[in-house]
Protein backbone atom coordinates (compact mmCIF):
# COMPACT_ATOMS: atom_id res chain seq x y z
CA UNK A 1 0.00 0.00 0.00
CA UNK A 2 1.39 3.37 -1.00
CA UNK A 3 0.16 6.94 -1.32
CA UNK A 4 0.36 6.54 -5.09
CA UNK A 5 -1.87 3.46 -4.97
CA UNK A 6 -4.28 5.35 -2.70
CA UNK A 7 -4.41 8.27 -5.16
CA UNK A 8 -5.07 6.05 -8.19
CA UNK A 9 -7.74 4.03 -6.36
CA UNK A 10 -9.45 7.23 -5.26
CA UNK A 11 -9.39 8.61 -8.82
CA UNK A 12 -10.91 5.40 -10.14
CA UNK A 13 -13.57 5.59 -7.43
CA UNK A 14 -14.43 9.26 -7.96
CA UNK A 15 -14.03 9.40 -11.71
CA UNK A 16 -16.50 12.20 -12.21
CA UNK A 17 -14.79 14.59 -9.82
CA UNK A 18 -11.44 13.83 -11.44
CA UNK A 19 -12.77 14.16 -14.98
CA UNK A 20 -14.46 17.48 -14.22
CA UNK A 21 -11.16 18.71 -12.75
CA UNK A 22 -9.24 17.41 -15.77
CA UNK A 23 -11.68 19.12 -18.10
CA UNK A 24 -10.96 22.45 -16.35
CA UNK A 25 -7.25 22.02 -17.07
CA UNK A 26 -8.02 20.82 -20.62
CA UNK A 27 -10.05 23.97 -21.30
CA UNK A 28 -7.36 26.26 -19.88
CA UNK A 29 -4.45 24.55 -21.65
CA UNK A 30 -6.36 24.12 -24.92
CA UNK A 31 -7.26 27.81 -24.87
CA UNK A 32 -3.65 28.81 -24.31
CA UNK A 33 -2.21 26.38 -26.88
CA UNK A 34 -4.87 27.23 -29.46
CA UNK A 35 -4.15 30.95 -29.07
CA UNK A 36 -0.40 30.42 -29.41
CA UNK A 37 -1.07 28.15 -32.36
CA UNK A 38 -3.33 30.74 -33.99
CA UNK A 39 -0.72 33.46 -33.58
CA UNK A 40 1.96 31.16 -34.96
CA UNK A 41 -0.20 30.31 -37.92
CA UNK A 42 -0.84 33.99 -38.41
CA UNK A 43 2.92 34.57 -38.51
CA UNK A 44 3.45 31.67 -40.89
CA UNK A 45 0.63 32.95 -43.10
CA UNK A 46 2.11 36.45 -42.99
CA UNK A 47 5.46 35.09 -44.08
CA UNK A 48 3.79 33.20 -46.92
CA UNK A 49 1.73 36.20 -48.02
CA UNK A 50 4.70 38.55 -47.94
CA UNK A 51 6.92 36.04 -49.71
CA UNK A 52 4.25 35.58 -52.38
CA UNK A 53 3.78 39.33 -52.60
CA UNK A 54 7.50 39.89 -52.92
CA UNK A 55 7.73 37.22 -55.59
CA UNK A 56 4.74 38.66 -57.41
CA UNK A 57 6.23 42.14 -57.13
CA UNK A 58 9.57 40.92 -58.41
CA UNK A 59 7.82 39.34 -61.38
CA UNK A 60 5.70 42.43 -61.96
CA UNK A 61 8.79 44.59 -61.67
CA UNK A 62 10.61 42.44 -64.17
CA UNK A 63 7.67 42.71 -66.54
CA UNK A 64 7.29 46.38 -65.88
CA UNK A 65 10.96 46.96 -66.34
CA UNK A 66 10.73 45.28 -69.68
CA UNK A 67 7.77 47.45 -70.59
CA UNK A 68 9.56 50.52 -69.33
CA UNK A 69 12.60 49.52 -71.28
CA UNK A 70 10.50 49.38 -74.41
CA UNK A 71 8.71 52.62 -73.60
CA UNK A 72 11.81 54.51 -72.66
CA UNK A 73 13.66 52.92 -75.54
CA UNK A 74 11.22 54.75 -77.77
CA UNK A 75 12.57 57.94 -76.32
CA UNK A 76 15.65 57.03 -78.25
CA UNK A 77 19.32 56.82 -77.34
CA UNK A 78 20.53 58.67 -74.29
CA UNK A 79 24.30 58.36 -74.64
CA UNK A 80 26.46 59.87 -77.32
CA UNK A 81 30.09 58.87 -77.81
CA UNK A 82 32.03 61.57 -79.59
CA UNK A 83 35.64 62.10 -80.67
CA UNK A 84 37.71 63.36 -77.80
CA UNK A 85 39.06 66.38 -79.64
CA UNK A 86 35.61 67.61 -80.55
CA UNK A 87 34.83 71.06 -79.21
CA UNK A 88 31.39 70.76 -77.74
CA UNK A 89 30.70 74.46 -78.26
CA UNK A 90 31.08 73.95 -81.98
CA UNK A 91 29.15 70.75 -81.76
CA UNK A 92 26.12 72.35 -80.21
CA UNK A 93 26.38 75.41 -82.47
CA UNK A 94 26.53 73.34 -85.65
CA UNK A 95 24.31 70.51 -84.46
CA UNK A 96 26.85 67.98 -85.70
CA UNK A 97 30.40 66.94 -84.86
CA UNK A 98 33.12 68.33 -87.05
CA UNK A 99 35.69 65.86 -85.75
CA UNK A 100 35.82 62.21 -86.72
CA UNK A 101 36.88 58.89 -85.39
CA UNK A 102 37.52 55.56 -87.09
CA UNK A 103 34.54 53.32 -87.71
CA UNK A 104 36.73 50.56 -86.31
CA UNK A 105 36.00 52.02 -82.83
CA UNK A 106 32.56 50.47 -83.11
CA UNK A 107 34.01 46.96 -83.45
CA UNK A 108 36.38 47.61 -80.55
CA UNK A 109 33.54 48.69 -78.34
CA UNK A 110 31.25 45.88 -79.36
CA UNK A 111 33.94 43.27 -78.68
CA UNK A 112 34.61 44.62 -75.19
CA UNK A 113 32.78 43.40 -72.05
CA UNK A 114 30.80 46.57 -71.49
CA UNK A 115 27.76 46.26 -69.26
CA UNK A 116 26.73 49.87 -68.83
CA UNK A 117 25.59 50.54 -72.39
CA UNK A 118 23.80 48.71 -75.17
CA UNK A 119 22.21 49.39 -78.56
CA UNK A 120 25.41 50.74 -80.07
CA UNK A 121 24.70 52.76 -83.20
CA UNK A 122 27.57 54.31 -85.24
CA UNK A 123 26.62 57.44 -87.19
CA UNK A 124 28.14 59.85 -89.58
CA UNK A 125 26.06 62.98 -89.48
CA UNK A 126 26.56 66.35 -91.08
CA UNK A 127 24.62 69.40 -92.24
CA UNK A 128 24.69 69.52 -96.02
CA UNK A 129 23.08 71.39 -98.85
CA UNK A 130 20.39 69.57 -100.80
CA UNK A 131 21.16 71.31 -104.04
CA UNK A 132 18.22 69.77 -105.86
CA UNK A 133 15.93 71.46 -103.34
CA UNK A 134 18.08 74.40 -102.33
CA UNK A 135 17.78 73.69 -98.63
CA UNK A 136 20.09 72.63 -95.80
CA UNK A 137 19.42 69.28 -94.27
CA UNK A 138 21.06 66.88 -91.84
CA UNK A 139 22.44 63.87 -93.61
CA UNK A 140 22.82 60.89 -91.30
CA UNK A 141 24.47 57.67 -92.29
CA UNK A 142 23.81 54.64 -90.14
CA UNK A 143 24.67 50.99 -90.55
CA UNK A 144 22.31 49.52 -88.01
CA UNK A 145 22.98 48.67 -84.40
CA UNK A 146 26.05 46.71 -83.46
CA UNK A 147 25.54 44.19 -80.66
CA UNK A 148 27.84 44.20 -77.65
CA UNK A 149 29.50 40.81 -77.37
CA UNK A 150 29.05 40.48 -73.60
CA UNK A 151 25.30 41.02 -73.78
CA UNK A 152 22.30 39.21 -75.18
CA UNK A 153 21.31 40.61 -78.51
CA UNK A 154 18.55 43.14 -78.00
CA UNK A 155 15.85 44.22 -80.38
CA UNK A 156 17.21 47.30 -82.22
CA UNK A 157 15.86 50.77 -81.55
CA UNK A 158 16.83 52.14 -84.89
CA UNK A 159 15.81 50.56 -88.15
CA UNK A 160 18.59 49.56 -90.50
CA UNK A 161 18.70 51.61 -93.66
CA UNK A 162 19.80 49.52 -96.62
CA UNK A 163 22.01 50.88 -99.37
CA UNK A 164 20.02 52.88 -101.97
CA UNK A 165 17.25 53.60 -99.53
CA UNK A 166 16.40 56.73 -97.59
CA UNK A 167 14.29 57.65 -94.61
CA UNK A 168 12.95 61.20 -94.71
CA UNK A 169 12.27 63.45 -91.75
CA UNK A 170 8.84 65.06 -91.46
CA UNK A 171 9.66 68.49 -92.92
CA UNK A 172 11.54 66.93 -95.84
CA UNK A 173 8.74 64.70 -97.07
CA UNK A 174 6.26 67.55 -96.50
CA UNK A 175 8.38 69.80 -98.70
CA UNK A 176 8.59 67.14 -101.42
CA UNK A 177 4.84 66.59 -101.26
CA UNK A 178 4.24 70.30 -101.67
CA UNK A 179 6.63 70.53 -104.59
CA UNK A 180 5.32 67.46 -106.37
CA UNK A 181 1.69 68.24 -105.67
CA UNK A 182 1.08 64.74 -104.52
CA UNK A 183 1.77 62.72 -101.39
CA UNK A 184 5.26 61.24 -101.23
CA UNK A 185 5.08 57.56 -100.29
CA UNK A 186 7.44 54.67 -99.64
CA UNK A 187 8.86 53.43 -102.90
CA UNK A 188 9.04 56.87 -104.50
CA UNK A 189 12.37 58.00 -105.90
CA UNK A 190 14.30 60.91 -104.46
CA UNK A 191 17.50 62.47 -105.80
CA UNK A 192 19.94 63.75 -103.20
CA UNK A 193 23.23 65.31 -104.22
CA UNK A 194 23.14 63.48 -107.54
CA UNK A 195 22.29 60.06 -106.10
CA UNK A 196 18.91 58.45 -106.44
CA UNK A 197 17.36 56.82 -103.40
CA UNK A 198 14.17 54.86 -102.87
CA UNK A 199 12.03 56.24 -100.05
CA UNK A 200 12.02 53.55 -97.38
CA UNK A 201 10.04 55.32 -94.69
CA UNK A 202 8.57 58.71 -93.86
CA UNK A 203 9.06 59.88 -90.28
CA UNK A 204 6.29 61.59 -88.41
CA UNK A 205 6.94 64.94 -86.76
CA UNK A 206 9.36 64.89 -83.80
CA UNK A 207 9.71 68.66 -83.38
CA UNK A 208 13.51 68.63 -83.52
CA UNK A 209 16.40 68.37 -86.00
CA UNK A 210 15.21 64.88 -86.92
CA UNK A 211 12.43 66.59 -88.94
CA UNK A 212 15.06 67.87 -91.42
CA UNK A 213 17.19 64.70 -91.36
CA UNK A 214 17.59 62.20 -94.13
CA UNK A 215 18.92 58.78 -93.10
CA UNK A 216 20.88 56.72 -95.54
CA UNK A 217 23.29 53.76 -95.28
CA UNK A 218 26.55 54.66 -93.48
CA UNK A 219 28.71 53.49 -96.32
CA UNK A 220 26.87 55.75 -98.81
CA UNK A 221 27.07 58.67 -96.40
CA UNK A 222 30.83 58.16 -96.04
CA UNK A 223 31.18 58.20 -99.80
CA UNK A 224 28.97 61.28 -100.24
CA UNK A 225 30.77 63.19 -97.46
CA UNK A 226 34.15 61.88 -98.41
CA UNK A 227 34.74 60.37 -94.99
CA UNK A 228 35.60 56.80 -95.87
CA UNK A 229 35.97 54.60 -92.81
CA UNK A 230 35.05 57.42 -90.45
CA UNK A 231 32.18 58.24 -88.20
CA UNK A 232 31.58 61.28 -86.02
CA UNK A 233 29.51 59.73 -83.26
CA UNK A 234 28.09 56.65 -81.72
CA UNK A 235 24.71 56.56 -80.05
CA UNK A 236 23.94 54.16 -77.26
CA UNK A 237 21.40 53.43 -74.57
CA UNK A 238 22.89 53.75 -71.13
CA UNK A 239 21.85 51.47 -68.32
CA UNK A 240 20.01 52.49 -65.16
CA UNK A 241 22.44 50.56 -63.09
CA UNK A 242 23.47 53.04 -60.38
CA UNK A 243 23.17 56.57 -59.11
CA UNK A 244 26.64 57.39 -60.44
CA UNK A 245 25.74 55.83 -63.76
CA UNK A 246 27.32 58.37 -66.09
CA UNK A 247 30.62 58.19 -64.24
CA UNK A 248 30.57 54.44 -64.60
CA UNK A 249 29.72 54.59 -68.29
CA UNK A 250 32.48 57.08 -68.94
CA UNK A 251 34.94 54.97 -67.02
CA UNK A 252 34.05 51.82 -68.94
CA UNK A 253 34.16 53.46 -72.36
CA UNK A 254 37.36 55.34 -71.62
CA UNK A 255 39.02 52.04 -70.81
CA UNK A 256 38.21 50.76 -74.30
CA UNK A 257 38.27 53.98 -76.30
CA UNK A 258 40.50 56.56 -74.68
CA UNK A 259 40.13 58.94 -77.65
CA UNK A 260 36.45 59.54 -77.06
CA UNK A 261 34.19 61.56 -74.82
CA UNK A 262 30.75 60.66 -73.57
CA UNK A 263 27.74 62.94 -73.38
CA UNK A 264 24.34 62.11 -71.96
CA UNK A 265 20.85 63.28 -72.94
CA UNK A 266 20.00 63.76 -69.32
CA UNK A 267 16.21 64.15 -69.48
CA UNK A 268 15.77 60.86 -71.28
CA UNK A 269 18.01 59.06 -68.88
CA UNK A 270 16.36 60.62 -65.87
CA UNK A 271 12.89 59.78 -67.12
CA UNK A 272 13.88 56.17 -67.54
CA UNK A 273 15.57 55.92 -64.15
CA UNK A 274 12.75 57.70 -62.35
CA UNK A 275 10.10 55.52 -63.91
CA UNK A 276 11.92 52.45 -62.72
CA UNK A 277 12.62 53.68 -59.21
CA UNK A 278 9.05 55.00 -58.81
CA UNK A 279 7.72 51.57 -59.71
CA UNK A 280 10.09 49.92 -57.26
CA UNK A 281 8.96 52.35 -54.56
CA UNK A 282 5.31 51.61 -55.28
CA UNK A 283 5.97 47.88 -55.04
CA UNK A 284 7.85 48.31 -51.76
CA UNK A 285 5.05 50.46 -50.40
CA UNK A 286 2.49 47.81 -51.35
CA UNK A 287 4.47 45.14 -49.49
CA UNK A 288 4.90 47.46 -46.53
CA UNK A 289 1.14 48.13 -46.46
CA UNK A 290 0.49 44.39 -46.47
CA UNK A 291 3.03 43.86 -43.69
CA UNK A 292 1.49 46.62 -41.59
CA UNK A 293 -1.98 45.23 -42.18
CA UNK A 294 -0.88 41.80 -41.02
CA UNK A 295 0.92 43.32 -38.02
CA UNK A 296 -2.18 45.22 -37.07
CA UNK A 297 -4.29 42.07 -37.38
CA UNK A 298 -1.79 40.22 -35.21
CA UNK A 299 -1.94 42.95 -32.59
CA UNK A 300 -5.73 42.62 -32.54
CA UNK A 301 -5.44 38.86 -32.14
CA UNK A 302 -2.83 39.29 -29.41
CA UNK A 303 -5.01 41.78 -27.58
CA UNK A 304 -7.93 39.37 -27.74
CA UNK A 305 -5.74 36.50 -26.53
CA UNK A 306 -4.31 38.61 -23.73
CA UNK A 307 -7.83 39.01 -22.35
CA UNK A 308 -9.24 35.61 -23.20
CA UNK A 309 -6.38 33.42 -21.97
CA UNK A 310 -5.97 34.92 -18.47
CA UNK A 311 -9.74 35.02 -18.03
CA UNK A 312 -10.10 31.37 -18.99
CA UNK A 313 -7.09 30.43 -16.86
CA UNK A 314 -8.52 32.23 -13.83
CA UNK A 315 -11.98 30.73 -14.35
CA UNK A 316 -10.50 27.25 -14.71
CA UNK A 317 -8.33 27.72 -11.63
CA UNK A 318 -11.42 28.66 -9.60
CA UNK A 319 -13.29 25.74 -11.13
CA UNK A 320 -10.40 23.42 -10.22
CA UNK A 321 -10.22 24.82 -6.70
CA UNK A 322 -13.95 24.23 -6.21
CA UNK A 323 -13.64 20.66 -7.43
CA UNK A 324 -10.76 20.13 -5.01
CA UNK A 325 -12.86 21.57 -2.14
CA UNK A 326 -15.67 19.20 -3.04
CA UNK A 327 -13.20 16.35 -3.03
CA UNK A 328 -11.92 17.33 0.42
CA UNK A 329 -15.47 17.63 1.77
CA UNK A 330 -16.35 14.23 0.37
CA UNK A 331 -13.29 12.72 2.01
CA UNK A 332 -13.63 14.20 5.50
CA UNK A 333 -14.13 10.85 7.18
CA UNK A 334 -11.21 9.36 5.26
CA UNK A 335 -8.99 12.29 6.22
CA UNK A 336 -9.98 11.91 9.91
CA UNK A 337 -9.24 8.22 9.75
CA UNK A 338 -5.88 8.65 8.04
CA UNK A 339 -4.91 11.21 10.66
CA UNK A 340 -6.02 8.81 13.40
CA UNK A 341 -3.88 6.11 11.78
CA UNK A 342 -0.91 8.41 12.16
CA UNK A 343 -0.69 10.03 8.75
CA UNK A 344 1.02 13.38 9.19
CA UNK A 345 -0.29 16.72 7.89
CA UNK A 346 2.52 16.88 5.35
CA UNK A 347 1.65 13.43 4.02
CA UNK A 348 -1.97 14.47 3.62
CA UNK A 349 -0.87 17.61 1.82
CA UNK A 350 1.26 15.50 -0.51
CA UNK A 351 -1.68 13.15 -1.05
CA UNK A 352 -3.96 15.95 -2.26
CA UNK A 353 -1.29 17.89 -4.16
CA UNK A 354 -0.05 14.76 -5.95
CA UNK A 355 -3.62 14.08 -7.04
CA UNK A 356 -3.90 17.69 -8.26
CA UNK A 357 -0.61 17.41 -10.16
CA UNK A 358 -1.65 14.15 -11.79
CA UNK A 359 -4.91 15.81 -12.73
CA UNK A 360 -3.00 18.82 -14.08
CA UNK A 361 -0.63 16.65 -16.10
CA UNK A 362 -3.46 14.60 -17.61
CA UNK A 363 -5.35 17.79 -18.45
CA UNK A 364 -2.21 19.38 -19.88
CA UNK A 365 -1.56 16.46 -22.25
CA UNK A 366 -5.17 16.31 -23.45
CA UNK A 367 -5.42 20.10 -23.54
CA UNK A 368 -2.25 20.41 -25.59
CA UNK A 369 -3.54 17.99 -28.22
CA UNK A 370 -6.99 19.64 -28.17
CA UNK A 371 -5.43 23.11 -28.41
CA UNK A 372 -3.31 22.09 -31.39
CA UNK A 373 -6.39 20.59 -33.02
CA UNK A 374 -8.62 23.59 -32.38
CA UNK A 375 -5.89 26.07 -33.28
CA UNK A 376 -5.26 24.30 -36.55
CA UNK A 377 -8.94 24.06 -37.41
CA UNK A 378 -9.61 27.71 -36.60
CA UNK A 379 -6.36 28.87 -38.13
CA UNK A 380 -5.70 30.62 -41.39
CA UNK A 381 -5.89 27.54 -43.53
CA UNK A 382 -2.17 27.00 -43.64
CA UNK A 383 -2.65 23.26 -43.52
CA UNK A 384 -2.28 20.78 -40.67
CA UNK A 385 0.66 21.37 -38.44
CA UNK A 386 0.89 17.77 -37.27
CA UNK A 387 4.22 17.59 -39.01
CA UNK A 388 5.51 19.62 -36.07
CA UNK A 389 3.14 18.86 -33.17
CA UNK A 390 5.86 19.61 -30.63
CA UNK A 391 6.58 23.08 -31.99
CA UNK A 392 7.42 25.28 -30.29
CA UNK A 393 9.06 22.93 -27.75
CA UNK A 394 9.03 25.64 -25.09
CA UNK A 395 5.22 25.69 -25.23
CA UNK A 396 5.00 21.92 -24.78
CA UNK A 397 7.44 22.04 -21.87
CA UNK A 398 5.65 25.02 -20.33
CA UNK A 399 2.30 23.26 -20.61
CA UNK A 400 3.53 19.92 -19.24
CA UNK A 401 5.32 21.59 -16.35
CA UNK A 402 2.93 24.50 -15.85
CA UNK A 403 -0.26 22.41 -16.02
CA UNK A 404 0.54 20.32 -12.94
CA UNK A 405 2.02 23.31 -11.10
CA UNK A 406 -0.98 25.57 -11.70
CA UNK A 407 -3.30 22.72 -10.83
CA UNK A 408 -1.38 22.17 -7.58
CA UNK A 409 -1.59 25.92 -6.86
CA UNK A 410 -5.33 25.99 -7.53
CA UNK A 411 -5.77 22.99 -5.19
CA UNK A 412 -3.37 24.34 -2.58
CA UNK A 413 -5.98 25.83 -0.28
CA UNK A 414 -8.29 22.80 -0.32
CA UNK A 415 -5.28 20.53 0.24
CA UNK A 416 -4.14 22.72 3.12
CA UNK A 417 -7.63 22.60 4.58
CA UNK A 418 -7.54 18.82 4.36
CA UNK A 419 -4.12 18.62 5.96
CA UNK A 420 -5.16 20.91 8.79
CA UNK A 421 -8.42 19.16 9.44
CA UNK A 422 -8.72 18.21 13.10
CA UNK A 423 -9.19 14.44 13.17
CA UNK A 424 -10.84 14.58 16.57
CA UNK A 425 -13.57 16.91 15.34
CA UNK A 426 -14.11 14.87 12.18
CA UNK A 427 -14.29 11.57 14.04
CA UNK A 428 -16.54 13.00 16.74
CA UNK A 429 -18.90 14.42 14.13
CA UNK A 430 -18.87 11.19 12.16
CA UNK A 431 -19.58 9.19 15.33
CA UNK A 432 -22.69 11.14 16.32
CA UNK B 1 0.65 1.03 29.35
CA UNK B 2 -1.81 3.94 29.09
CA UNK B 3 -2.25 6.42 31.88
CA UNK B 4 -4.69 9.32 31.94
CA UNK B 5 -4.07 11.84 34.73
CA UNK B 6 -6.61 14.35 35.90
CA UNK B 7 -7.97 15.19 32.44
CA UNK B 8 -10.34 18.11 31.91
CA UNK B 9 -11.91 18.98 28.60
CA UNK B 10 -14.60 21.58 27.83
CA UNK B 11 -16.38 22.59 24.65
CA UNK B 12 -18.19 25.77 23.82
CA UNK B 13 -21.84 24.82 23.24
CA UNK B 14 -24.95 26.71 22.18
CA UNK B 15 -26.17 26.85 25.75
CA UNK B 16 -22.86 27.55 27.44
CA UNK B 17 -19.60 25.71 27.99
CA UNK B 18 -19.92 21.92 28.08
CA UNK B 19 -17.48 20.29 30.47
CA UNK B 20 -17.17 16.86 28.80
CA UNK B 21 -14.41 15.56 31.07
CA UNK B 22 -13.79 16.85 34.55
CA UNK B 23 -10.66 15.61 36.29
CA UNK B 24 -10.70 12.08 34.93
CA UNK B 25 -7.79 9.77 35.82
CA UNK B 26 -7.44 6.24 34.54
CA UNK B 27 -4.71 3.67 34.12
CA UNK B 28 -4.84 0.73 31.74
CA UNK B 29 -1.99 -1.70 32.17
CA UNK B 30 -0.62 -4.34 29.78
CA UNK B 31 -3.06 -7.23 29.31
CA UNK B 32 -5.86 -5.21 30.87
CA UNK B 33 -9.31 -4.74 29.33
CA UNK B 34 -11.05 -1.65 30.70
CA UNK B 35 -14.58 -0.72 29.69
CA UNK B 36 -15.89 2.84 29.98
CA UNK B 37 -19.64 3.19 30.30
CA UNK B 38 -21.93 6.13 30.61
CA UNK B 39 -24.99 7.76 29.13
CA UNK B 40 -24.90 9.50 25.75
CA UNK B 41 -23.00 12.78 25.94
CA UNK B 42 -21.10 11.76 29.06
CA UNK B 43 -17.77 12.29 27.28
CA UNK B 44 -16.90 8.67 26.44
CA UNK B 45 -15.75 9.42 22.89
CA UNK B 46 -13.98 12.59 24.08
CA UNK B 47 -12.07 10.47 26.61
CA UNK B 48 -11.05 8.05 23.88
CA UNK B 49 -9.86 10.84 21.56
CA UNK B 50 -7.88 12.46 24.36
CA UNK B 51 -6.37 9.08 25.26
CA UNK B 52 -5.49 8.50 21.58
CA UNK B 53 -3.54 11.74 21.27
CA UNK B 54 -6.03 13.34 18.94
CA UNK B 55 -7.75 15.84 21.20
CA UNK B 56 -5.73 18.17 23.36
CA UNK B 57 -7.14 18.27 26.93
CA UNK B 58 -7.58 21.57 28.74
CA UNK B 59 -5.78 20.16 31.73
CA UNK B 60 -4.07 16.96 32.79
CA UNK B 61 -1.82 14.66 30.83
CA UNK B 62 -1.78 11.35 29.01
CA UNK B 63 1.13 8.95 29.26
CA UNK B 64 1.40 6.29 26.57
CA UNK B 65 4.28 4.02 25.60
CA UNK B 66 6.58 6.00 27.89
CA UNK B 67 5.65 9.41 26.41
CA UNK B 68 3.76 12.37 27.78
CA UNK B 69 1.56 12.42 24.69
CA UNK B 70 0.60 16.12 24.58
CA UNK B 71 4.13 17.26 25.25
CA UNK B 72 5.15 15.70 21.96
CA UNK B 73 5.08 17.86 18.83
CA UNK B 74 2.20 17.16 16.49
CA UNK B 75 4.31 15.13 14.03
CA UNK B 76 5.78 12.96 16.78
CA UNK B 77 2.30 12.42 18.19
CA UNK B 78 1.17 11.21 14.76
CA UNK B 79 4.08 8.81 14.64
CA UNK B 80 3.22 7.57 18.13
CA UNK B 81 -0.36 6.91 17.02
CA UNK B 82 0.84 5.08 13.94
CA UNK B 83 3.21 2.93 15.95
CA UNK B 84 1.53 2.27 19.27
CA UNK B 85 -2.20 2.92 19.16
CA UNK B 86 -4.98 1.06 17.40
CA UNK B 87 -8.41 2.65 16.89
CA UNK B 88 -11.72 0.89 16.36
CA UNK B 89 -14.74 3.09 15.66
CA UNK B 90 -18.45 2.45 15.80
CA UNK B 91 -18.80 3.86 12.25
CA UNK B 92 -15.94 1.67 10.96
CA UNK B 93 -14.42 4.51 8.89
CA UNK B 94 -13.31 2.25 6.11
CA UNK B 95 -11.96 3.91 2.98
CA UNK B 96 -14.71 3.32 0.43
CA UNK B 97 -12.53 2.87 -2.65
CA UNK B 98 -10.09 0.37 -1.14
CA UNK B 99 -10.66 -3.37 -0.88
CA UNK B 100 -10.77 -5.16 2.49
CA UNK B 101 -7.12 -6.14 2.09
CA UNK B 102 -6.08 -2.58 1.19
CA UNK B 103 -8.12 -1.09 4.05
CA UNK B 104 -6.38 -3.35 6.50
CA UNK B 105 -3.04 -2.22 5.05
CA UNK B 106 -3.93 1.50 5.34
CA UNK B 107 -1.77 2.05 8.47
CA UNK B 108 1.27 1.22 6.31
CA UNK B 109 0.79 4.65 4.70
CA UNK B 110 1.84 6.22 7.96
CA UNK B 111 4.19 3.51 9.23
CA UNK B 112 5.81 1.34 6.54
CA UNK B 113 6.16 -2.27 7.67
CA UNK B 114 7.71 -5.03 5.63
CA UNK B 115 5.69 -7.79 7.25
CA UNK B 116 2.39 -5.95 6.95
CA UNK B 117 1.02 -7.90 4.00
CA UNK B 118 1.57 -11.25 5.73
CA UNK B 119 0.07 -9.91 8.92
CA UNK B 120 -2.95 -8.55 7.00
CA UNK B 121 -3.43 -11.90 5.31
CA UNK B 122 -3.27 -13.61 8.70
CA UNK B 123 -5.82 -11.23 10.24
CA UNK B 124 -8.16 -11.74 7.28
CA UNK B 125 -8.01 -15.48 7.84
CA UNK B 126 -8.52 -15.21 11.59
CA UNK B 127 -11.45 -12.84 11.22
CA UNK B 128 -13.13 -14.96 8.56
CA UNK B 129 -12.82 -12.41 5.74
CA UNK B 130 -11.04 -14.60 3.16
CA UNK B 131 -13.99 -14.54 0.80
CA UNK B 132 -14.21 -10.77 1.13
CA UNK B 133 -10.53 -9.97 0.70
CA UNK B 134 -10.96 -8.08 -2.57
CA UNK B 135 -14.36 -6.61 -1.87
CA UNK B 136 -15.03 -2.98 -1.21
CA UNK B 137 -16.71 -1.82 2.03
CA UNK B 138 -19.98 -1.16 0.21
CA UNK B 139 -20.15 -4.87 -0.60
CA UNK B 140 -19.74 -5.97 3.05
CA UNK B 141 -22.18 -6.51 5.90
CA UNK B 142 -21.83 -4.39 9.07
CA UNK B 143 -20.17 -7.27 10.89
CA UNK B 144 -17.67 -7.76 8.08
CA UNK B 145 -16.94 -4.05 8.00
CA UNK B 146 -16.23 -3.98 11.71
CA UNK B 147 -14.02 -7.05 11.45
CA UNK B 148 -12.15 -5.32 8.65
CA UNK B 149 -11.76 -2.17 10.81
CA UNK B 150 -10.59 -4.36 13.68
CA UNK B 151 -7.96 -6.03 11.53
CA UNK B 152 -6.77 -2.60 10.41
CA UNK B 153 -6.48 -1.43 14.05
CA UNK B 154 -4.40 -4.46 14.99
CA UNK B 155 -2.14 -4.59 11.90
CA UNK B 156 0.81 -3.00 13.66
CA UNK B 157 0.23 -4.95 16.86
CA UNK B 158 -0.27 -1.70 18.82
CA UNK B 159 0.53 -1.57 22.53
CA UNK B 160 -2.97 -0.46 23.33
CA UNK B 161 -6.27 -0.40 21.50
CA UNK B 162 -8.96 2.26 21.84
CA UNK B 163 -12.37 1.03 20.77
CA UNK B 164 -15.37 3.32 20.53
CA UNK B 165 -18.64 1.33 20.62
CA UNK B 166 -17.16 -1.34 18.36
CA UNK B 167 -20.25 -3.51 18.65
CA UNK B 168 -22.79 -0.69 18.56
CA UNK B 169 -23.91 -1.43 15.01
CA UNK B 170 -23.52 -5.19 15.10
CA UNK B 171 -25.83 -8.09 15.80
CA UNK B 172 -25.07 -10.42 18.68
CA UNK B 173 -23.13 -12.90 16.61
CA UNK B 174 -20.84 -10.35 15.02
CA UNK B 175 -20.60 -8.41 18.27
CA UNK B 176 -19.38 -11.55 19.99
CA UNK B 177 -16.75 -12.18 17.31
CA UNK B 178 -15.38 -8.66 17.71
CA UNK B 179 -15.39 -8.80 21.53
CA UNK B 180 -13.74 -12.22 21.51
CA UNK B 181 -11.04 -10.95 19.25
CA UNK B 182 -10.43 -7.81 21.31
CA UNK B 183 -10.38 -9.78 24.59
CA UNK B 184 -7.96 -12.24 23.08
CA UNK B 185 -5.77 -9.39 21.90
CA UNK B 186 -5.77 -7.76 25.33
CA UNK B 187 -4.92 -11.08 26.89
CA UNK B 188 -1.80 -11.23 24.76
CA UNK B 189 -0.35 -8.43 26.92
CA UNK B 190 -1.83 -5.30 25.30
CA UNK B 191 -4.04 -2.68 26.91
CA UNK B 192 -7.62 -2.29 25.73
CA UNK B 193 -9.82 0.68 26.54
CA UNK B 194 -13.31 0.12 25.27
CA UNK B 195 -16.10 2.67 25.34
CA UNK B 196 -19.52 1.10 25.32
CA UNK B 197 -23.02 1.42 26.60
CA UNK B 198 -23.70 -2.27 26.11
CA UNK B 199 -23.73 -4.58 29.09
CA UNK B 200 -22.50 -7.57 27.04
CA UNK B 201 -19.32 -5.68 26.15
CA UNK B 202 -18.75 -4.35 29.66
CA UNK B 203 -19.12 -7.85 31.11
CA UNK B 204 -15.99 -8.97 29.29
CA UNK B 205 -13.87 -6.20 30.81
CA UNK B 206 -11.55 -6.61 33.75
CA UNK B 207 -12.69 -3.24 34.98
CA UNK B 208 -15.58 -0.95 34.20
CA UNK B 209 -15.34 2.84 34.54
CA UNK B 210 -18.65 4.68 34.76
CA UNK B 211 -18.87 8.25 33.45
CA UNK B 212 -21.58 10.62 34.66
CA UNK B 213 -23.53 13.08 32.51
CA UNK B 214 -21.72 16.27 31.39
CA UNK B 215 -21.84 19.48 33.34
CA UNK B 216 -22.96 22.68 31.62
CA UNK B 217 -21.84 26.01 32.98
CA UNK B 218 -23.43 29.22 31.81
mmCIF file of C-alpha atoms in Angstrom, chain B residues 101 105 113-125 155:
data_model
loop_
_atom_site.group_PDB
_atom_site.id
_atom_site.type_symbol
_atom_site.label_atom_id
_atom_site.label_comp_id
_atom_site.label_asym_id
_atom_site.label_seq_id
_atom_site.Cartn_x
_atom_site.Cartn_y
_atom_site.Cartn_z
ATOM 1 C CA UNK B 101 -7.120 -6.136 2.092
ATOM 2 C CA UNK B 105 -3.037 -2.220 5.046
ATOM 3 C CA UNK B 113 6.161 -2.266 7.672
ATOM 4 C CA UNK B 114 7.714 -5.032 5.626
ATOM 5 C CA UNK B 115 5.692 -7.793 7.249
ATOM 6 C CA UNK B 116 2.390 -5.946 6.950
ATOM 7 C CA UNK B 117 1.018 -7.901 4.004
ATOM 8 C CA UNK B 118 1.575 -11.252 5.730
ATOM 9 C CA UNK B 119 0.066 -9.911 8.916
ATOM 10 C CA UNK B 120 -2.954 -8.550 6.999
ATOM 11 C CA UNK B 121 -3.433 -11.898 5.314
ATOM 12 C CA UNK B 122 -3.270 -13.608 8.698
ATOM 13 C CA UNK B 123 -5.824 -11.232 10.243
ATOM 14 C CA UNK B 124 -8.165 -11.742 7.281
ATOM 15 C CA UNK B 125 -8.015 -15.476 7.844
ATOM 16 C CA UNK B 155 -2.140 -4.586 11.900
#
